[in-house]
Tab-separated table of C-alpha atoms and ligand atoms in Angstrom:
chain	number	residue	atom	x	y	z
A	10	MET	CA	21.617	19.457	13.549
A	11	ILE	CA	18.470	20.164	11.559
A	12	TYR	CA	17.824	18.382	8.847
A	13	ASP	CA	16.801	20.140	4.949
A	14	LEU	CA	14.064	17.369	4.712
A	15	ILE	CA	13.023	14.344	6.616
A	16	ILE	CA	11.376	11.443	4.324
A	17	ILE	CA	9.118	8.942	6.057
A	18	GLY	CA	8.648	5.625	4.324
A	19	GLY	CA	10.732	3.264	2.075
A	20	GLY	CA	8.068	2.367	-1.109
A	21	PRO	CA	8.644	3.142	-4.402
A	22	ALA	CA	7.678	6.917	-3.740
A	23	GLY	CA	9.987	7.565	-0.824
A	24	SER	CA	12.584	5.721	-2.055
A	25	ALA	CA	12.598	7.885	-5.517
A	26	ALA	CA	12.319	11.193	-3.299
A	27	ALA	CA	15.312	10.105	-1.287
A	28	VAL	CA	17.584	9.539	-4.406
A	29	TYR	CA	16.477	12.921	-5.903
A	30	ALA	CA	17.203	14.324	-2.449
A	31	ALA	CA	20.593	13.000	-2.322
A	32	ARG	CA	21.456	14.252	-5.948
A	33	LYS	CA	20.166	17.995	-4.550
A	34	CYS	CA	22.366	17.826	-1.548
A	35	LEU	CA	19.753	18.534	0.662
A	36	ASN	CA	20.931	17.279	4.111
A	37	THR	CA	18.088	14.791	4.291
A	38	LEU	CA	16.926	11.912	6.773
A	39	PHE	CA	14.931	8.819	5.445
A	40	ILE	CA	13.266	6.803	8.024
A	41	THR	CA	11.465	3.745	7.008
A	42	THR	CA	10.199	0.686	8.789
A	43	GLU	CA	11.549	-1.593	5.887
A	44	PHE	CA	11.938	-1.217	1.667
A	45	GLY	CA	10.155	-1.957	-1.092
A	46	GLY	CA	6.140	-1.193	-0.073
A	47	GLN	CA	3.399	-2.927	-0.718
A	48	SER	CA	3.871	-4.448	-3.963
A	49	VAL	CA	6.968	-6.537	-2.530
A	50	VAL	CA	4.511	-9.155	-1.951
A	51	SER	CA	3.467	-9.606	-5.691
A	52	GLU	CA	5.378	-12.919	-7.106
A	53	LYS	CA	5.121	-10.754	-10.855
A	54	ILE	CA	4.897	-7.105	-11.986
A	55	HIS	CA	4.272	-6.522	-14.986
A	56	ASN	CA	4.086	-2.913	-15.735
A	57	TRP	CA	7.069	-1.303	-13.735
A	58	ILE	CA	8.558	0.962	-16.422
A	59	GLY	CA	11.896	-0.338	-17.886
A	60	THR	CA	11.129	-3.815	-17.349
A	61	THR	CA	9.046	-6.583	-18.600
A	62	GLU	CA	8.568	-8.458	-15.334
A	63	ILE	CA	10.141	-8.051	-12.016
A	64	ALA	CA	9.245	-9.566	-8.652
A	65	GLY	CA	7.941	-7.621	-6.005
A	66	ALA	CA	10.959	-9.065	-3.698
A	67	LYS	CA	13.801	-7.791	-6.513
A	68	LEU	CA	11.805	-4.519	-6.948
A	69	ALA	CA	12.550	-3.518	-3.087
A	70	ASP	CA	15.876	-4.952	-3.119
A	71	ASP	CA	16.054	-2.372	-6.575
A	72	LEU	CA	15.123	0.453	-4.645
A	73	LYS	CA	16.968	-0.074	-1.604
A	74	ASN	CA	19.993	-0.412	-3.931
A	75	HIS	CA	19.202	2.559	-5.495
A	76	VAL	CA	18.892	4.556	-2.028
A	77	LEU	CA	21.761	2.835	-0.340
A	78	ALA	CA	23.839	4.194	-3.446
A	79	ASN	CA	23.323	7.575	-2.947
A	80	ALA	CA	23.571	7.536	0.815
A	81	GLY	CA	26.017	9.657	2.584
A	82	GLU	CA	26.880	13.019	4.338
A	83	LYS	CA	23.566	13.976	2.440
A	84	LEU	CA	21.553	11.257	2.932
A	85	ILE	CA	21.163	9.355	6.213
A	86	ILE	CA	19.374	5.906	6.300
A	87	LYS	CA	16.970	4.991	8.957
A	88	GLU	CA	16.094	1.196	8.062
A	89	GLY	CA	13.569	-0.470	10.763
A	90	GLN	CA	12.186	2.595	12.656
A	91	LYS	CA	8.417	3.793	12.829
A	92	VAL	CA	7.652	7.449	12.746
A	93	VAL	CA	5.276	7.671	15.578
A	94	SER	CA	4.561	11.423	16.353
A	95	ILE	CA	5.119	14.718	14.694
A	96	ILE	CA	4.967	18.219	16.538
A	97	LYS	CA	5.166	21.626	15.143
A	98	GLU	CA	7.984	23.346	16.988
A	99	GLY	CA	8.513	27.080	15.459
A	100	GLU	CA	9.488	26.928	11.975
A	101	ASN	CA	10.754	23.275	12.281
A	102	PHE	CA	9.338	20.091	12.741
A	103	LYS	CA	10.155	17.424	15.879
A	104	ILE	CA	10.196	13.763	14.515
A	105	LYS	CA	9.718	10.854	16.766
A	106	THR	CA	10.408	6.767	16.228
A	107	ASP	CA	9.629	3.899	17.912
A	108	ALA	CA	13.020	3.460	18.691
A	109	ASN	CA	12.541	6.803	20.951
A	110	GLU	CA	14.998	8.805	18.801
A	111	GLU	CA	13.736	12.102	17.953
A	112	PHE	CA	15.107	14.359	14.888
A	113	GLU	CA	14.571	17.925	13.824
A	114	THR	CA	13.662	19.124	10.305
A	115	LYS	CA	12.554	22.090	8.165
A	116	THR	CA	10.710	19.843	5.907
A	117	ILE	CA	8.692	16.550	5.747
A	118	LEU	CA	7.853	14.520	2.744
A	119	ILE	CA	5.181	11.383	4.045
A	120	THR	CA	5.170	8.423	2.116
A	121	THR	CA	3.608	5.731	4.180
A	122	GLY	CA	1.366	4.224	1.502
A	123	SER	CA	-1.318	1.955	3.015
A	124	LYS	CA	-2.088	-0.983	4.268
A	125	ARG	CA	-4.957	-4.031	3.531
A	126	ARG	CA	-8.527	-3.213	4.915
A	127	LYS	CA	-9.485	-5.972	6.741
A	128	LEU	CA	-12.879	-7.663	6.119
A	129	GLU	CA	-16.092	-6.916	7.883
A	130	ALA	CA	-18.398	-10.067	8.645
A	131	LYS	CA	-19.249	-12.449	11.082
A	132	GLY	CA	-16.590	-14.793	12.068
A	133	ALA	CA	-13.825	-12.779	10.530
A	134	ASP	CA	-11.916	-11.761	13.353
A	135	LYS	CA	-12.125	-15.143	14.807
A	136	LEU	CA	-10.568	-16.943	11.428
A	137	GLU	CA	-7.775	-14.706	10.128
A	138	HIS	CA	-4.963	-16.426	10.018
A	139	LYS	CA	-6.967	-19.846	10.092
A	140	GLY	CA	-8.282	-20.165	6.684
A	141	LEU	CA	-9.064	-16.299	6.174
A	142	THR	CA	-5.554	-14.420	5.165
A	143	TYR	CA	-4.732	-11.313	3.163
A	144	CYS	CA	-1.777	-12.427	1.445
A	145	ALA	CA	-2.190	-14.513	-1.726
A	146	THR	CA	1.944	-14.809	-1.925
A	147	CYS	CA	2.517	-15.297	1.474
A	148	ASP	CA	0.028	-17.758	2.664
A	149	GLY	CA	-1.345	-19.318	-1.036
A	150	PRO	CA	0.631	-22.222	-1.267
A	151	MET	CA	-0.652	-23.735	2.257
A	152	PHE	CA	-3.936	-24.170	0.131
A	153	SER	CA	-2.652	-26.490	-2.443
A	154	GLY	CA	-5.617	-28.503	-4.147
A	155	ALA	CA	-8.047	-26.615	-1.949
A	156	ASP	CA	-11.248	-25.090	-2.801
A	157	VAL	CA	-10.573	-21.055	-2.069
A	158	ALA	CA	-12.252	-17.816	-2.639
A	159	VAL	CA	-10.561	-14.143	-3.374
A	160	ILE	CA	-13.021	-11.416	-2.331
A	161	GLY	CA	-12.288	-8.510	-4.262
A	162	GLY	CA	-12.488	-7.096	-7.772
A	163	GLY	CA	-9.423	-5.018	-8.391
A	164	ASN	CA	-6.405	-5.945	-9.855
A	165	ALA	CA	-4.987	-7.389	-6.607
A	166	ALA	CA	-7.981	-9.589	-6.157
A	167	PHE	CA	-7.304	-10.698	-9.797
A	168	GLU	CA	-3.567	-11.395	-9.247
A	169	SER	CA	-4.313	-13.121	-6.355
A	170	ALA	CA	-6.686	-15.448	-7.818
A	171	ALA	CA	-4.004	-16.019	-11.010
A	172	GLN	CA	-1.496	-16.825	-8.254
A	173	LEU	CA	-3.858	-19.463	-6.521
A	174	LEU	CA	-4.997	-21.378	-9.682
A	175	ALA	CA	-1.442	-22.686	-10.131
A	176	TYR	CA	-1.952	-24.719	-7.231
A	177	CYS	CA	-5.603	-24.528	-5.993
A	178	ASN	CA	-8.267	-27.324	-7.171
A	179	SER	CA	-10.620	-24.049	-7.680
A	180	VAL	CA	-10.792	-20.074	-7.005
A	181	THR	CA	-13.576	-18.164	-6.423
A	182	LEU	CA	-13.776	-14.757	-7.207
A	183	ILE	CA	-16.520	-13.055	-4.872
A	184	ASN	CA	-17.075	-9.050	-5.416
A	185	ARG	CA	-19.533	-7.299	-3.963
A	186	SER	CA	-20.920	-4.857	-7.240
A	187	GLU	CA	-21.324	-5.748	-10.678
A	188	SER	CA	-18.144	-4.274	-12.429
A	189	PHE	CA	-14.490	-4.731	-11.683
A	190	ARG	CA	-11.976	-2.118	-10.917
A	191	ALA	CA	-9.377	-4.494	-12.154
A	192	ASP	CA	-7.465	-3.973	-15.950
A	193	GLU	CA	-9.677	-5.305	-18.683
A	194	ILE	CA	-6.653	-7.449	-19.776
A	195	THR	CA	-6.023	-8.901	-16.310
A	196	VAL	CA	-10.079	-9.965	-15.992
A	197	GLU	CA	-9.676	-11.621	-19.304
A	198	LYS	CA	-6.575	-13.234	-18.629
A	199	VAL	CA	-7.551	-14.791	-15.231
A	200	SER	CA	-11.075	-15.771	-16.500
A	201	LEU	CA	-9.874	-18.240	-19.321
A	202	ASN	CA	-8.565	-20.487	-16.338
A	203	PRO	CA	-11.549	-23.585	-16.191
A	204	LYS	CA	-10.682	-23.521	-12.335
A	205	PHE	CA	-12.052	-20.121	-12.035
A	206	LYS	CA	-15.345	-18.625	-11.348
A	207	ILE	CA	-16.795	-15.575	-10.489
A	208	VAL	CA	-19.704	-14.392	-8.168
A	209	LYS	CA	-20.811	-10.862	-8.612
A	210	ASN	CA	-23.549	-8.745	-6.771
A	211	VAL	CA	-23.485	-10.461	-3.383
A	212	ASP	CA	-22.937	-9.040	0.318
A	213	ILE	CA	-20.158	-11.343	2.692
A	214	LEU	CA	-22.500	-12.335	5.527
A	215	GLU	CA	-20.115	-14.587	7.703
A	216	VAL	CA	-16.883	-16.496	7.490
A	217	LEU	CA	-18.018	-20.129	8.555
A	218	GLY	CA	-16.213	-22.531	10.618
A	219	GLU	CA	-15.351	-23.463	14.335
A	220	LYS	CA	-11.728	-23.777	14.293
A	221	PHE	CA	-10.672	-23.518	10.577
A	222	VAL	CA	-12.415	-21.483	7.503
A	223	GLU	CA	-15.426	-23.872	6.123
A	224	GLY	CA	-16.814	-21.849	3.941
A	225	ILE	CA	-18.500	-18.687	3.193
A	226	LYS	CA	-21.853	-17.354	3.454
A	227	ILE	CA	-23.051	-14.879	0.794
A	228	LYS	CA	-26.085	-12.908	-0.219
A	229	ASN	CA	-27.260	-12.214	-3.708
A	230	LEU	CA	-28.166	-8.664	-3.714
A	231	ALA	CA	-29.949	-9.522	-7.222
A	232	THR	CA	-32.398	-12.026	-5.824
A	233	ASN	CA	-31.650	-11.461	-2.036
A	234	THR	CA	-31.080	-14.981	-1.575
A	235	GLU	CA	-28.505	-16.507	0.846
A	236	GLU	CA	-25.905	-19.419	-0.197
A	237	ASP	CA	-23.088	-21.184	1.592
A	238	LEU	CA	-19.956	-21.382	-0.460
A	239	LYS	CA	-17.840	-24.684	0.755
A	240	VAL	CA	-14.241	-23.028	0.813
A	241	THR	CA	-11.339	-24.153	2.721
A	242	GLY	CA	-9.422	-21.195	2.433
A	243	ILE	CA	-10.126	-16.981	1.922
A	244	PHE	CA	-7.988	-14.165	0.609
A	245	ALA	CA	-9.577	-10.839	1.277
A	246	GLU	CA	-8.366	-8.204	-1.308
A	247	ILE	CA	-10.832	-5.363	-0.745
A	248	GLY	CA	-8.896	-2.371	-0.644
A	249	GLN	CA	-6.521	-0.417	1.671
A	250	ILE	CA	-6.337	1.914	4.268
A	251	PRO	CA	-3.833	4.728	4.681
A	252	ASN	CA	-0.895	4.769	7.227
A	253	THR	CA	-1.682	8.257	8.326
A	254	ASP	CA	-2.900	8.118	11.724
A	255	PHE	CA	0.546	9.269	13.330
A	256	VAL	CA	-0.236	12.825	11.521
A	257	LYS	CA	-3.711	12.852	12.085
A	258	ASP	CA	-3.351	16.312	13.762
A	259	LEU	CA	-0.489	17.502	11.453
A	260	VAL	CA	-2.285	17.717	8.011
A	261	SER	CA	-5.553	17.605	6.584
A	262	LEU	CA	-7.147	14.057	6.087
A	263	ASP	CA	-9.655	13.191	3.778
A	264	LYS	CA	-12.588	11.356	5.603
A	265	ILE	CA	-10.749	7.730	4.499
A	266	GLY	CA	-7.236	9.119	6.050
A	267	LYS	CA	-5.645	10.254	3.150
A	268	ILE	CA	-3.631	12.961	3.230
A	269	LYS	CA	-5.005	16.003	1.127
A	270	ILE	CA	-2.434	17.283	-1.197
A	271	ASP	CA	-2.181	20.015	-3.972
A	272	PRO	CA	-1.491	17.625	-7.085
A	273	TRP	CA	0.426	20.392	-8.879
A	274	THR	CA	3.242	20.197	-5.923
A	275	GLY	CA	2.507	17.547	-3.211
A	276	LYS	CA	1.940	20.111	-0.685
A	277	THR	CA	-0.142	19.282	2.141
A	278	GLU	CA	-2.687	21.818	3.794
A	279	THR	CA	0.352	22.862	6.861
A	280	PRO	CA	3.197	24.667	5.168
A	281	GLY	CA	6.500	22.653	5.487
A	282	VAL	CA	4.833	18.863	4.802
A	283	TRP	CA	4.521	17.177	1.589
A	284	ALA	CA	2.846	13.608	0.810
A	285	ALA	CA	3.168	11.703	-2.269
A	286	GLY	CA	2.069	8.107	-3.516
A	287	ASP	CA	-0.440	5.734	-1.818
A	288	CYS	CA	-1.077	7.879	1.550
A	289	THR	CA	-2.822	10.670	-0.335
A	290	ASN	CA	-5.764	11.703	-2.026
A	291	ILE	CA	-4.576	11.531	-5.721
A	292	LEU	CA	-6.607	9.406	-7.952
A	293	TYR	CA	-4.716	6.034	-9.263
A	294	HIS	CA	-2.635	4.470	-6.646
A	295	GLN	CA	0.542	2.497	-8.803
A	296	ASN	CA	4.143	2.086	-8.337
A	297	ASN	CA	4.924	4.559	-11.226
A	298	ILE	CA	2.370	7.214	-9.867
A	299	ALA	CA	3.922	6.995	-6.356
A	300	VAL	CA	7.335	7.412	-8.168
A	301	GLY	CA	6.638	10.485	-9.924
A	302	ASP	CA	4.566	12.392	-7.491
A	303	ALA	CA	7.443	11.799	-4.667
A	304	VAL	CA	9.543	13.331	-7.863
A	305	ARG	CA	7.107	16.218	-8.221
A	306	ALA	CA	7.032	16.389	-4.199
A	307	LEU	CA	10.946	16.818	-4.115
A	308	GLU	CA	11.587	19.405	-6.747
A	309	ASP	CA	9.072	21.432	-4.962
A	310	ILE	CA	10.795	20.951	-1.565
A	311	TYR	CA	14.026	21.852	-3.407
A	312	LEU	CA	12.527	25.120	-4.635
A	313	THR	CA	10.952	25.928	-1.610
A	314	ILE	CA	14.250	25.577	0.470
A	315	HIS	CA	16.281	27.490	-1.641
A	316	THR	CA	13.611	30.363	-2.434
A	317	LYS	CA	11.842	31.076	0.947
B	423	FAD	C1	-0.688	-7.015	-3.720
B	423	FAD	C2	-0.470	-5.867	-4.792
B	423	FAD	C3	0.128	-5.749	-5.562
B	423	FAD	C4	0.480	-4.599	-6.253
B	423	FAD	N1	0.590	-4.970	-7.818
B	423	FAD	C5	1.110	-3.747	-8.661
B	423	FAD	C6	1.332	-3.715	-9.858
B	423	FAD	O1	1.673	-4.629	-10.421
B	423	FAD	N2	1.854	-2.316	-10.161
B	423	FAD	C7	1.617	-0.958	-9.693
B	423	FAD	O2	2.343	-0.079	-10.282
B	423	FAD	N3	0.997	-1.290	-8.417
B	423	FAD	C8	0.903	-2.340	-8.110
B	423	FAD	N4	0.380	-2.372	-6.668
B	423	FAD	C9	0.302	-0.602	-5.827
B	423	FAD	C10	1.636	-0.659	-5.311
B	423	FAD	O3	2.318	-1.514	-4.814
B	423	FAD	C11	1.423	1.011	-5.001
B	423	FAD	O4	0.916	1.743	-5.614
B	423	FAD	C12	2.651	1.598	-4.359
B	423	FAD	O5	3.239	0.250	-3.199
B	423	FAD	C13	2.596	2.985	-3.600
B	423	FAD	O6	3.749	3.412	-3.021
B	423	FAD	P1	4.050	4.213	-1.808
B	423	FAD	O7	5.521	4.686	-1.701
B	423	FAD	O8	3.504	5.283	-2.134
B	423	FAD	O9	3.702	3.526	-0.780
B	423	FAD	P2	3.929	1.949	0.010
B	423	FAD	O10	4.726	1.332	-0.821
B	423	FAD	O11	2.735	1.464	1.255
B	423	FAD	O12	4.946	2.100	0.966
B	423	FAD	C14	5.070	2.770	2.114
B	423	FAD	C15	6.464	2.468	3.189
B	423	FAD	O13	6.180	3.296	4.095
B	423	FAD	C16	6.742	2.730	5.235
B	423	FAD	N5	5.953	3.522	6.310
B	423	FAD	C17	4.633	3.049	6.572
B	423	FAD	N6	4.564	3.906	8.091
B	423	FAD	C18	5.754	4.504	8.576
B	423	FAD	C19	6.264	5.071	9.460
B	423	FAD	N7	5.026	5.461	10.138
B	423	FAD	N8	7.104	5.254	9.455
B	423	FAD	C20	8.206	4.570	8.809
B	423	FAD	N9	8.132	4.178	7.591
B	423	FAD	C21	6.519	4.090	7.572
B	423	FAD	C22	6.428	1.039	5.072
B	423	FAD	O14	6.756	0.206	5.509
B	423	FAD	C23	6.344	1.166	3.558
B	423	FAD	O15	8.289	0.753	3.273
B	423	FAD	C24	0.055	-3.376	-5.864
B	423	FAD	C25	-0.502	-3.354	-4.474
B	423	FAD	C26	-0.677	-4.380	-3.668
B	423	FAD	C27	-1.082	-4.587	-2.295
């Protein structure tokens, strides 16, 4: 069996493409390690269009249910498998998963998103999961009553701070630069909390502690002075790394590993392969953008299959 299309990744982008592919009767295989994608850990999402507020877990359920409602002869779902390699063979592609299954397809849509960037500082590796964590939703409640730090300046950092402020004694947000990438309204809202403090323009030198986090050593870049902040929890929200290692020999990547695409179509530089969402070098990464970009790519895939 040679599929028309294999979609890899079950976040917002892949799920949207799967629904469209089924409705266009493309013979599609959909492979994902899990449904929902990155914002599954968010307690509340306020900008998923059509809903005023939705939990990340509910969004994941909704995406899964929407895909499953379209599953059938034309849309086969493989949940719980990770694609580990893709090889071009003639006109087609052979895709292999970590369950040792192999599939053949004419076209591919890669929507594998990204994962969290790890903090690079002395002591960070040693104290990971011992006070240093990458998920406020998952681990935050363990730090009830504690003084904690959040590292980062984007929406994810401010969202994490907002969650932690509900039960921590204090939350200090540490940002490497002077300005924030987070939406102004989010910065303003979180900053109103008297338990919240911001430290800007600093380098993070060391995560302090023997068995568990006891503090964080920072250097003020304006004054060149060092300071130890006493915290027992550190939540790093310092950006994302694209999940593209498995396609590095198949498609062109930019210097941080994002798949280079043509923004008009979602085409990669490899004929027969499209990509959409957070794994690509498109500007701005959001749920709604990932969905729209995947739908555009799907339309282009459909047209390519039926006109080439
Ligand atoms: C904490 C947090 C909060 C956020 N809050 C918001 C928000 O409020 N609003 C908003 O619009 N955006 C938010 N975002 C951003 C948003 O989550 C992303 O832009 C969006 O998830 C991107 O969707 P995607 O489908 O491209 O990728 P992802 O969501 O990353 O999904 C990728 C999928 O691919 C699967 N996968 C990865 N590799 C493989 C492989 N090799 N084989 C098979 N499957 C694979 C993964 O399991 C995952 O299901 C937030 C992000 C984070 C981290």
